[in-house]
Coordinates of C-alpha atoms in Angstrom, one line a residue:
Chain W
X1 CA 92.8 86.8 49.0
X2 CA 96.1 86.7 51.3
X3 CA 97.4 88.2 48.9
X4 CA 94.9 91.6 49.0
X5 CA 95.1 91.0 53.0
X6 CA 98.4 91.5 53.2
X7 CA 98.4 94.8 50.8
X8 CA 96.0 96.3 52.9
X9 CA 98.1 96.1 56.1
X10 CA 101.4 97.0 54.6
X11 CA 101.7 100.2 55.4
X12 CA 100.7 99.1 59.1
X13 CA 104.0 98.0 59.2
X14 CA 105.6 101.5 58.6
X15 CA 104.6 101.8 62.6
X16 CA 107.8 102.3 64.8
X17 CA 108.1 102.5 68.3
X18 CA 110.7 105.5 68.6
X19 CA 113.2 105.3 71.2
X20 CA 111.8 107.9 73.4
X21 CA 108.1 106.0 73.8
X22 CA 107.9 104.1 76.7
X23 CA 106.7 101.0 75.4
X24 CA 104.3 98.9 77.7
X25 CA 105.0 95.7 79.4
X26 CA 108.4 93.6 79.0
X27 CA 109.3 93.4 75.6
X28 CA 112.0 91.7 75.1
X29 CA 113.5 92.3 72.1
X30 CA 116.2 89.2 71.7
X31 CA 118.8 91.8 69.4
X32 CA 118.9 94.6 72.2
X33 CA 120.7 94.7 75.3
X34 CA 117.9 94.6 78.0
X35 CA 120.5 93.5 80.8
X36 CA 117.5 92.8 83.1
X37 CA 115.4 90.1 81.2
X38 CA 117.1 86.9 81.7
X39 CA 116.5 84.6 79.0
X40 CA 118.5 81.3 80.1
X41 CA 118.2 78.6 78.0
X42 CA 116.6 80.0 74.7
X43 CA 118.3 78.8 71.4
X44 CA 119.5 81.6 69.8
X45 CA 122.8 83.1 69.9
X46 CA 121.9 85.0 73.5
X47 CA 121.9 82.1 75.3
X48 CA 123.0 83.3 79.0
X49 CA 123.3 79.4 80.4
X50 CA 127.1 79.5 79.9
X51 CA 128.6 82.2 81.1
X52 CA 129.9 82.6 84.8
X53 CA 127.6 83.7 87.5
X54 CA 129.4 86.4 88.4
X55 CA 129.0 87.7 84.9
X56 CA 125.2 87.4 85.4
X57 CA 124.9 88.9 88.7
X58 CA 127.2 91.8 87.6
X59 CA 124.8 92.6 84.5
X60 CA 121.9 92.6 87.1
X61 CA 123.7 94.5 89.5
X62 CA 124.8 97.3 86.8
X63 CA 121.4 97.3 85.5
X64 CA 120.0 98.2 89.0
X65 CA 123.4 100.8 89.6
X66 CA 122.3 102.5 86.5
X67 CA 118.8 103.4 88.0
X68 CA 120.2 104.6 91.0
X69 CA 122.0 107.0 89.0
X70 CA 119.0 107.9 86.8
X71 CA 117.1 108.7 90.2
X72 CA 119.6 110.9 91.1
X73 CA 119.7 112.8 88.0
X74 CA 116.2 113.0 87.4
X75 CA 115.4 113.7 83.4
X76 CA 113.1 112.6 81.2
X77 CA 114.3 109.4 79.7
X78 CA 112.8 106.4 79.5
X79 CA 115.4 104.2 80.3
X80 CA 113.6 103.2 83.4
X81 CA 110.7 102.6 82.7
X82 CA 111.8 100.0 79.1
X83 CA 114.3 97.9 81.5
X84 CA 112.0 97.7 84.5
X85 CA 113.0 95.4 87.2
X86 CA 112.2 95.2 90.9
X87 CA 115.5 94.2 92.6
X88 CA 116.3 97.7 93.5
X89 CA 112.7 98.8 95.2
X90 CA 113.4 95.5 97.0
X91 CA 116.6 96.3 98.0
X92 CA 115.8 100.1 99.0
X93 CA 112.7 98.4 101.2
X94 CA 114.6 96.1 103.0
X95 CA 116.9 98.7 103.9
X96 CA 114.7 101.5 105.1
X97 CA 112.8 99.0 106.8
X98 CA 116.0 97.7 108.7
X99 CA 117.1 101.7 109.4
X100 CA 113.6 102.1 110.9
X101 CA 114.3 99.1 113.3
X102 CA 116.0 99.4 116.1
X103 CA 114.1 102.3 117.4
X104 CA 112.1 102.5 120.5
X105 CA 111.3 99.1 119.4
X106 CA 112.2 97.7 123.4
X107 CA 107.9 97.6 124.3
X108 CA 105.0 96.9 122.0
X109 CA 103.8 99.7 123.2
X110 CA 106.2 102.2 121.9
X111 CA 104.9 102.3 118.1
X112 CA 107.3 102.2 116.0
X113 CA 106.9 100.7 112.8
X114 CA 107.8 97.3 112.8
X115 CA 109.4 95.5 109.5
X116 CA 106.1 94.0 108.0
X117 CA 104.7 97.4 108.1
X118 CA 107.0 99.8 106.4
X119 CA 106.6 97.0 103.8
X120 CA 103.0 96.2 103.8
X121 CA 103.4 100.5 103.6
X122 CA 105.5 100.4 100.5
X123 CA 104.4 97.9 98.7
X124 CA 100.2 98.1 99.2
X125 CA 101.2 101.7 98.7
X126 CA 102.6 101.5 95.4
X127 CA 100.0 99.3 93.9
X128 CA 97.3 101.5 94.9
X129 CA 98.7 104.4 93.3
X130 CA 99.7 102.0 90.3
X131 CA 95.7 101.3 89.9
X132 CA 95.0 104.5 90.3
X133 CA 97.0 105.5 87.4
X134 CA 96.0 103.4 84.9
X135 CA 92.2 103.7 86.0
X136 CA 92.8 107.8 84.8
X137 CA 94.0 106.6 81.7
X138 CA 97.6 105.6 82.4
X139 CA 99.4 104.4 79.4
X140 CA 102.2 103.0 81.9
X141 CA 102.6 99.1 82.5
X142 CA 101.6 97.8 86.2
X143 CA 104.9 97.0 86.6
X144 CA 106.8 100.0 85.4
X145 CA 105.1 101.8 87.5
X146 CA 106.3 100.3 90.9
X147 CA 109.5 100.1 89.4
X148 CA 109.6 103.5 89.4
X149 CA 107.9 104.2 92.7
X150 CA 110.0 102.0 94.1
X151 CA 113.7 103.2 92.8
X152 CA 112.6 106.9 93.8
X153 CA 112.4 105.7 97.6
X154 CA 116.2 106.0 97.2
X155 CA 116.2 109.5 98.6
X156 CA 114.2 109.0 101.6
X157 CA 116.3 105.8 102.2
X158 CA 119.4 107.9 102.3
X159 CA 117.6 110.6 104.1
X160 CA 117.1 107.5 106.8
X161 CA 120.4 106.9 106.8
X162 CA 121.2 110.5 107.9
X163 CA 118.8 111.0 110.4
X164 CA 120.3 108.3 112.6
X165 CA 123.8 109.4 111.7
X166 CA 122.6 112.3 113.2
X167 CA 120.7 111.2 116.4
X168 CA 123.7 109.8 117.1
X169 CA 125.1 112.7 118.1
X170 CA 122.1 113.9 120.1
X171 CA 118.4 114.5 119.8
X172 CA 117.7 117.6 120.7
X173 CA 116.2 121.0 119.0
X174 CA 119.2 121.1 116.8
X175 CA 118.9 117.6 115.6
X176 CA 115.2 118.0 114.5
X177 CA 115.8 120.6 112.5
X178 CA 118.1 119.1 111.0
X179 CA 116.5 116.0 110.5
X180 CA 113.7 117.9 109.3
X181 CA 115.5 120.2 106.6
X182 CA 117.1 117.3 104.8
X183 CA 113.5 114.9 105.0
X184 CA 112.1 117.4 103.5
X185 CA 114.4 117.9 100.8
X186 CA 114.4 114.1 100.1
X187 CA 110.8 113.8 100.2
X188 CA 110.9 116.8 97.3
X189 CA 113.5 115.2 95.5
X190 CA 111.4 111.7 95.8
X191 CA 108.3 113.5 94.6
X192 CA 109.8 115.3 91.6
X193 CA 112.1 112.1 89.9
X194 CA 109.0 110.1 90.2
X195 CA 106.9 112.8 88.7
X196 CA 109.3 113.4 86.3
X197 CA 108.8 109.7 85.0
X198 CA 104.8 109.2 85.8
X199 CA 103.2 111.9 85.0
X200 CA 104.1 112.0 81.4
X201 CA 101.7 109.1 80.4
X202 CA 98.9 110.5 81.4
X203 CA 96.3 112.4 79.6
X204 CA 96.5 115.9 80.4
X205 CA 94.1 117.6 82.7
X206 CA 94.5 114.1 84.8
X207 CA 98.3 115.1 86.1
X208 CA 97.6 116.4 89.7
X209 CA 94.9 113.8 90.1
X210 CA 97.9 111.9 89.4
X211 CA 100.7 113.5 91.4
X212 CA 98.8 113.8 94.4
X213 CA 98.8 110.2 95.6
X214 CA 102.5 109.9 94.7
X215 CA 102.8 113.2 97.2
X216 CA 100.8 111.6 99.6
X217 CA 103.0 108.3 99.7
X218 CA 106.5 110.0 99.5
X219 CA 104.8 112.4 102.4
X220 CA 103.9 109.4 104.5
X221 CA 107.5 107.6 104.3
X222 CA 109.3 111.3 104.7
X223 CA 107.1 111.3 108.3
X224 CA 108.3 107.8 109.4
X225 CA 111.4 108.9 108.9
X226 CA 110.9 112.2 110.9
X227 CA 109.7 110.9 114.0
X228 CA 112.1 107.7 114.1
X229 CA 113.7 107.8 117.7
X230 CA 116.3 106.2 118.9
X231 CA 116.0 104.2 122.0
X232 CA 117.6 105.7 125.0
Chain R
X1 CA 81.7 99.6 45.2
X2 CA 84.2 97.2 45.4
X3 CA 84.7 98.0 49.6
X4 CA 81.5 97.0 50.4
X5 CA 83.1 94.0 50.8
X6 CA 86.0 94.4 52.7
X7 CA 85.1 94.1 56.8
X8 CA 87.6 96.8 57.5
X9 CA 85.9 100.0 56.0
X10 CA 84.5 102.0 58.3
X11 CA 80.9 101.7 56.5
X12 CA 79.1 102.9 59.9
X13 CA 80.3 106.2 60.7
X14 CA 79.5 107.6 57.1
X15 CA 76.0 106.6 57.5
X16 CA 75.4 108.0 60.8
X17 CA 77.1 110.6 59.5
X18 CA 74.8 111.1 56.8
X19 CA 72.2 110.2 58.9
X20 CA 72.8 112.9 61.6
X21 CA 73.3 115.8 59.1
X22 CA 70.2 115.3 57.6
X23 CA 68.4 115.3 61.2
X24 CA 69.9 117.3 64.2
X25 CA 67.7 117.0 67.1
X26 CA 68.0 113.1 66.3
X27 CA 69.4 111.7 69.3
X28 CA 71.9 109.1 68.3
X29 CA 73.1 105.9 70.2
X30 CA 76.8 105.8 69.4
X31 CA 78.3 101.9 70.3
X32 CA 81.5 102.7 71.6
X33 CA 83.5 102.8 74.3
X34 CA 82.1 105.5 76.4
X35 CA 85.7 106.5 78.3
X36 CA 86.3 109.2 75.6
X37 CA 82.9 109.9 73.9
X38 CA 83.1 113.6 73.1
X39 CA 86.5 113.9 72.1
X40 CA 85.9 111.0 69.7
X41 CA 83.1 112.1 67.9
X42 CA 84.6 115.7 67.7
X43 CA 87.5 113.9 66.1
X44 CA 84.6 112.1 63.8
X45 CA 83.8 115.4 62.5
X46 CA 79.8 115.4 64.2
X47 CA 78.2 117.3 66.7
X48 CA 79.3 120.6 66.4
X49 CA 76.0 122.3 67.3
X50 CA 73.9 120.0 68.9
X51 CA 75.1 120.4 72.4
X52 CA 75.3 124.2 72.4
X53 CA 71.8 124.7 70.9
X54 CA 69.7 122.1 72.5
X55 CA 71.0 121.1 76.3
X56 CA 68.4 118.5 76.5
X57 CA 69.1 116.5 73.9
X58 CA 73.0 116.3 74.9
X59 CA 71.3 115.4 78.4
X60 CA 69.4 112.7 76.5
X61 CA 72.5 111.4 74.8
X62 CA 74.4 111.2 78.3
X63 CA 71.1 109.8 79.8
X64 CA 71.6 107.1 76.9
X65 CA 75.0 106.8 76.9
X66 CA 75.7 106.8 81.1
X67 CA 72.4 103.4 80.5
X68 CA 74.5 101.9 77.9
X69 CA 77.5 101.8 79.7
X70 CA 76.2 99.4 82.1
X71 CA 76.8 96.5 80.1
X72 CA 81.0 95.9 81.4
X73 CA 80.3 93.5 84.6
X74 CA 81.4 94.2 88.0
X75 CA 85.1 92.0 87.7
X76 CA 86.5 93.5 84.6
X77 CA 88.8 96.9 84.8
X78 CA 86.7 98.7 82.9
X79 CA 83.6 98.8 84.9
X80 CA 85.7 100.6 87.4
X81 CA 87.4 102.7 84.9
X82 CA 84.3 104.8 84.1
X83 CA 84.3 105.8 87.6
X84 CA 87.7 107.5 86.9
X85 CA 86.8 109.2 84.0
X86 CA 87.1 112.7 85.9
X87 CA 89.5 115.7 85.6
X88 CA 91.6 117.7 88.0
X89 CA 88.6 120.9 87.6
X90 CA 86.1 118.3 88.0
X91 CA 87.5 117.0 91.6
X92 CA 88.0 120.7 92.8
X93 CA 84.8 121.6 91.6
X94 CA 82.9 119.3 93.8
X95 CA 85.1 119.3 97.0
X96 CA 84.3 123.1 97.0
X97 CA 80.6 122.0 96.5
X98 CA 81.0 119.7 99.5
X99 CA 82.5 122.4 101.6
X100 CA 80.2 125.6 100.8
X101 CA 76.5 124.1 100.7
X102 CA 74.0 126.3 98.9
X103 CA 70.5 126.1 99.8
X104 CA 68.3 124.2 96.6
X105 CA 71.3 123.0 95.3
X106 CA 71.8 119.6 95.7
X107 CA 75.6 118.0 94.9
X108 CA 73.8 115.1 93.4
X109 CA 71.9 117.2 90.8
X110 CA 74.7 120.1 90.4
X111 CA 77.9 118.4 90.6
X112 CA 77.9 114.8 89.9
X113 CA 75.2 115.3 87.1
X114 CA 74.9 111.4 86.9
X115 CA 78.2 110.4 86.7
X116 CA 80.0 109.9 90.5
X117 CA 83.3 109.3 90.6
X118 CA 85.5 106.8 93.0
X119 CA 88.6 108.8 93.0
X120 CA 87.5 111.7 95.2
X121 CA 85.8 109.5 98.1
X122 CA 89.1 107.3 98.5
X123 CA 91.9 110.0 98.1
X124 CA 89.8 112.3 100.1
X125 CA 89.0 109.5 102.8
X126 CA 92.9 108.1 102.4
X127 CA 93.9 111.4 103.3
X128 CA 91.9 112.2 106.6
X129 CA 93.2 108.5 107.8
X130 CA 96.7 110.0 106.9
X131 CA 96.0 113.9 108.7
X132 CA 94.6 112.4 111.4
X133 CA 97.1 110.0 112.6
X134 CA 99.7 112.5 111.8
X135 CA 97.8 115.1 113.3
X136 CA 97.1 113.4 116.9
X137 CA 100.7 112.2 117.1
X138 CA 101.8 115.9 116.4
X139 CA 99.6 117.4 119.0
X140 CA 100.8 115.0 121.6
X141 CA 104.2 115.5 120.8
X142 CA 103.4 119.3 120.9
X143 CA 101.4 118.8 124.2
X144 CA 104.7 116.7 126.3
X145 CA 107.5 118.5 124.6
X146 CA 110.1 119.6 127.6
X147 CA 108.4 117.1 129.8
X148 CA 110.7 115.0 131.6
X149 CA 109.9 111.1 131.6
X150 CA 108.0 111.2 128.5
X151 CA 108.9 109.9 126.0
X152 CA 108.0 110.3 122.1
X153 CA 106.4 107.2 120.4
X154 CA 104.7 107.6 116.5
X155 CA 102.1 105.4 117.8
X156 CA 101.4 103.3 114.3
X157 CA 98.6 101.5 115.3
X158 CA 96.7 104.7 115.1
X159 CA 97.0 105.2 111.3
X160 CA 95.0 101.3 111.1
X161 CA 92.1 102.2 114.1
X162 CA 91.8 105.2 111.7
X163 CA 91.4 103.9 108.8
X164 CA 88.9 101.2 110.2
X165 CA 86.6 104.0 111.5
X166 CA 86.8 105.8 108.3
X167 CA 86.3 103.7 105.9
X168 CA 83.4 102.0 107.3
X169 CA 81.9 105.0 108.2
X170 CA 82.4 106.1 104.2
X171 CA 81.2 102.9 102.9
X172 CA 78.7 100.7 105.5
X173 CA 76.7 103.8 106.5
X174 CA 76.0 104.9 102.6
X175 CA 75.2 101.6 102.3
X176 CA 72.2 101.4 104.9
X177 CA 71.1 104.5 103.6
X178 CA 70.7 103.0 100.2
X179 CA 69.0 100.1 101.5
X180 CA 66.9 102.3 103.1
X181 CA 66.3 104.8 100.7
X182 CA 65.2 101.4 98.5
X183 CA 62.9 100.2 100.9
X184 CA 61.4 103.0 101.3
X185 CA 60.7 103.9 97.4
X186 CA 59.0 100.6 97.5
X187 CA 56.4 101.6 99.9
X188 CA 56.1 105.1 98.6
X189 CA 56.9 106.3 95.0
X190 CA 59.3 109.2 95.3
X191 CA 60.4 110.8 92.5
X192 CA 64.0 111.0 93.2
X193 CA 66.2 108.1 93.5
X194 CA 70.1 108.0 93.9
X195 CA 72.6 104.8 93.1
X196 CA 74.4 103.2 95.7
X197 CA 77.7 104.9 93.7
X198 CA 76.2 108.6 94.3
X199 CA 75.6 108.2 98.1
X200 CA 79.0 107.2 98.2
X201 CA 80.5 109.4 96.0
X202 CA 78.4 112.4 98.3
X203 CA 79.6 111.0 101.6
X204 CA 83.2 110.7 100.6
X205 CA 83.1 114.5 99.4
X206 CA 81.8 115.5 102.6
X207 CA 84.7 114.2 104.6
X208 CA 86.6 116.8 102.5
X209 CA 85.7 119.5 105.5
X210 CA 87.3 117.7 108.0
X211 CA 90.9 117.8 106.3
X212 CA 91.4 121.4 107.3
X213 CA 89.6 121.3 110.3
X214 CA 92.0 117.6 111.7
X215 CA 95.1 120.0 111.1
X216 CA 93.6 123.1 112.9
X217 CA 93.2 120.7 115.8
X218 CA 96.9 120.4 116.3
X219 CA 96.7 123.6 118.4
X220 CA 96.5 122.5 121.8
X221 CA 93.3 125.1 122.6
X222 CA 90.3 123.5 123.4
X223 CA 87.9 126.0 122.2
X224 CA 89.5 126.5 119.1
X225 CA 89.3 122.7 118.4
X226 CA 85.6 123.1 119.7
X227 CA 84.8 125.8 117.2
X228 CA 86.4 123.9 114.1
X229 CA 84.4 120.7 115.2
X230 CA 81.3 122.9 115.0
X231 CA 81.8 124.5 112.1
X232 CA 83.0 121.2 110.3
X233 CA 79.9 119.6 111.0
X234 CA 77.6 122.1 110.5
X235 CA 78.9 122.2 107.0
X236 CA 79.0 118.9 105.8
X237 CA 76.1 117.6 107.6
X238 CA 74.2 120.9 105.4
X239 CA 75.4 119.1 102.8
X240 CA 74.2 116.0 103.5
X241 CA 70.9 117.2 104.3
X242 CA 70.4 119.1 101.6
X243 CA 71.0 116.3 99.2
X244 CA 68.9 113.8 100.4
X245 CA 66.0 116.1 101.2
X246 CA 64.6 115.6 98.1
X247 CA 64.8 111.9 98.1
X248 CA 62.7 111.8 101.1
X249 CA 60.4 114.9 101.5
X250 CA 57.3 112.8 100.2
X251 CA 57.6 110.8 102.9
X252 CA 56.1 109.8 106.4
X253 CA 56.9 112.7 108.7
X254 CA 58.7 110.4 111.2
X255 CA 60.4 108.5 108.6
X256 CA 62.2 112.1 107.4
X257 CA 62.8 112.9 110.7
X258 CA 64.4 109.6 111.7
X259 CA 66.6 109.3 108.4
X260 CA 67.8 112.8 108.6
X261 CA 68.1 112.3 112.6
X262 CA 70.5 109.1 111.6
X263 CA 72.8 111.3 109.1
X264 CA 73.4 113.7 111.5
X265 CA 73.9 112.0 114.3
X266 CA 76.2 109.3 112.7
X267 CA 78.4 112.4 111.2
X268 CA 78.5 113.8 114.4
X269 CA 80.0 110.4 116.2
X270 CA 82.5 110.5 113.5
X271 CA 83.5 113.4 114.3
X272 CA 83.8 113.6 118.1
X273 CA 85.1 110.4 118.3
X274 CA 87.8 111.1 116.2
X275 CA 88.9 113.7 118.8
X276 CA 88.3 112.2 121.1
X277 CA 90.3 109.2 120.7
X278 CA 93.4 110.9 118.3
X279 CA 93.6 114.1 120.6
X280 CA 94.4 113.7 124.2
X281 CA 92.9 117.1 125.9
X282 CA 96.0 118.8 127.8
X283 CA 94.5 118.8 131.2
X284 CA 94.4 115.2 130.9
X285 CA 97.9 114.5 129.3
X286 CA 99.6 116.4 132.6
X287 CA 97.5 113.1 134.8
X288 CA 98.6 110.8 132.4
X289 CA 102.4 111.4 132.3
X290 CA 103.4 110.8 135.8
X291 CA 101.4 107.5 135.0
X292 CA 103.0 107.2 131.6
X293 CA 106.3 107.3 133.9
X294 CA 105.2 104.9 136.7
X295 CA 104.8 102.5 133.8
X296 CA 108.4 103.1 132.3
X297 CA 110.2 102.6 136.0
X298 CA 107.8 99.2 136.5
X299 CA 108.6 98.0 133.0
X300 CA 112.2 97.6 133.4
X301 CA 111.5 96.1 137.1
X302 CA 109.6 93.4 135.9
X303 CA 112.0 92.1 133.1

């Protein structure tokens, strides 16, 4: 009886995951080099408990570099979303939160966004729109999907970065515009690489429902980054 | 027949199959997972015809189907999944529906046909928390550019106040009106009744109106803000009216009067409030910034 069981699912096992199928979830396959799954400890012959430290923060820190670089050169691969991890959308909140400190922050009654909230922002923001894929019909994992939301805050982060390089110089007319030329680009730039990686694993006719939160988020971040202003 | 053994053949779809080829205008009760029903049963190979020659029984079926589907309880994923199961047409069909209200249609009967959706309400509701902040921080910036001693803030706390107002008024006031749409069919036996999920799914869509008209209200005149309230309300609260009519016309005179009264009058506080409280008018902003700058110099002074 086995036996028969087992001819009857053979050819189940001609089922391979091609390269270029984002696979849901972690899988951790022990042969390939998934630099962001640490598995310390484990028996076989990838056994990470003996090497140096630096070694293991330098695979982590690669791992995360490479992303960066995949956000910048947005095409359809699915390296980020296989090798998720969330070191670098922590990293890019932290830092745009700190950039958005620091500003017209002297009264509570000059709002500017204080820390908790460009990360309550962020982060509540990326889970909503992470539910709201996969209710449409999302084949993407929970946690691909703010992985990639996350790492495609990179451009608005560096947009930050800019804008008060700029206001240092002054905050008049010229420096809005400006300002507001390369936010706008950013927030573009933010919208389409995260596109680029989210909208594919939907079913179609769902894609703008879709897109339009990711809009909606990237637009939200681009205006906090507009109207920082520097205290005087 | 040596499969009728094996549990793995699929023994059921042949013989409903079978079953429906020999009898059409059978309506069938299909047990699967309703998220994709059509596409599945296309794929099956059955119903070609029935839907295009009989629109009632395909009613029936979704009738059957939409009753079946009730069985996922309220904690799992999936009970909240078939309230995503829309498409990108679907949503801009109905916004437009919210926005253009024809008399005798009702956006119950015409647009959600039984099957409301929580995507529109929240995006769409998400969205005017997100155009009005923006919006009244924009007009105020507009309103004090080039004025000495005032100076910019983004104001944050807006975007939460917002949202508060908002949301409740998109989720508590449907709500009561379910409740009392319930109490009411207990004294008297109407013949429409809606689902708490519909009266949302309706008020959400009519907060779709005010999107255009928050952004119009950037322009610092106050009549044209005026005429874009009016208009804005005069719209959706059609809309509301027009779809609870029915569940109500066979009802005391007064009740009518005092539930319709409610709609209106609660969509109108929305609405005034809103600018009221996110849009400063510019013959007060010019008294408020010499006191805006009486507070700056005293600030400093008392540190």
């Amino acid at each position: 009886m086995a036996d028969e069981a087992n001819r009857q699912f053979a050819g189940l096992s001609d089922v391979s995951i091609s390269e270029d199928i984002p696979v849901e979830g972690d899988i951790s396959v022990p042969m390939s080099s998934s630099s962001s799954n640490r598995q310390r400890g484990e028996e076989d012959e990838f056994s990470t408990l003996d090497e140096p430290v630096k070694e293991t923060i330098l695979r982590d820190l690669r791992a995360v570099g490479s992303k960066f670089i995949h956000v910048l050169y947005p095409k359809r691969s699915s390296v980020l979303l296989r090798d998720w991890d969330l070191w670098g959308p922590l990293l890019l909140c932290v830092t745009l939160a700190l950039l958005l400190q620091g500003g017209a922050a002297d009264s509570e009654d000059q709002g500017g966004p204080q820390f908790a909230e460009v990360f309550v922002i962020v982060w509540f923001g990326s889970i909503i729109i992470t539910l709201n894929s996969k209710l449409l019909g999302g084949t993407i994992s929970f946690f691909q999907s703010l992985c990639v939301l996350g790492y495609c805050i990179m451009p608005l982060t560096a947009a930050m970065a800019v804008c008060r390089i700029v206001l240092v110089g002054g905050s008049g007319t010229v420096s809005f515009i400006v300002r507001l030329v390369v936010v706008t680009a950013s927030f573009g730039w933010s919208t389409f690489a995260s596109t680029a990686f989210l909208a594919d694993n939907q079913p179609a006719g769902r894609k703008s429902l879709v897109v339009y939160p990711v809009f909606l988020f990237y637009f939200v971040i681009g205006w906090m980054v507009l109207t920082f202003s520097p205290s005087q | 027949m040596a499969s009728t053994n094996d549990p793995f053949q699929f023994q059921e779809f042949e013989e409903a199959g079978n079953l429906l080829e020999a009898n059409r205008d059978a309506t069938t009760i299909s047990i699967e997972d309703d998220d994709m029903p059509e596409r599945q049963r296309k794929a099956a190979g059955f119903t070609p015809d029935v839907d295009d020659k009989d629109p009632h029984a395909s009613d029936d079926k979704t009738e059957l189907l939409s009753g079946q589907n009730k069985s996922a309880p309220f904690w799992t994923f999936e009970y909240y999944q078939r309230f995503f199961d829309i498409e990108t047409h679907h949503v801009k069909e109905r916004i437009i529906g919210s926005m253009l209200p024809w008399p005798g249609k009702n956006f119950i009967h015409v647009h959600l046909r039984r099957s409301p959706d929580l995507y529109g309400p929240f995006w769409i509701c998400t969205t005017l928390v997100f155009a009005l902040a923006i919006s009244g921080n924009f007009s105020n910036l507009l309103l004090n550019l080039g004025k000495p001693g005032h100076k910019y803030s983004p104001q944050f706390g807006k975007v939460t106040i917002a949202a508060t107002a908002i949301f409740s008024y998109a989720w508590f006031v449907p709500l009561a009106l379910w409740g009392c749409l319930l109490w009411r069919n207990n004294k008297i036996m109407n013949s429409v009744s809606y689902s708490f999920m519909e009266i949302v799914c309706v008020y959400g869509y009519s907060l779709a109106i005010y999107i255009p008209a928050v952004v119009l209200w950037i322009i610092p005149f106050e009549w044209l803000r005026w005429c874009s309230i009016v208009v804005a309300l005069c719209l959706s609260g059609s809309v509301l009216v027009m779809t609870f009519w029915p569940a109500v016309r066979e009802d005391h005179p007064k009740v009518i009067a005092a539930i319709m009264s409610a709609i209106v009058l609660l969509n109108v506080l929305l609405a005034v409030g809103c600018k009221a409280y996110f849009f400063s008018k510019p013959e007060a902003s010019l008294s408020a910034a010499p006191s805006a700058a009486l507070q700056l110099t005293k600030a400093p002074s008392a540190t």
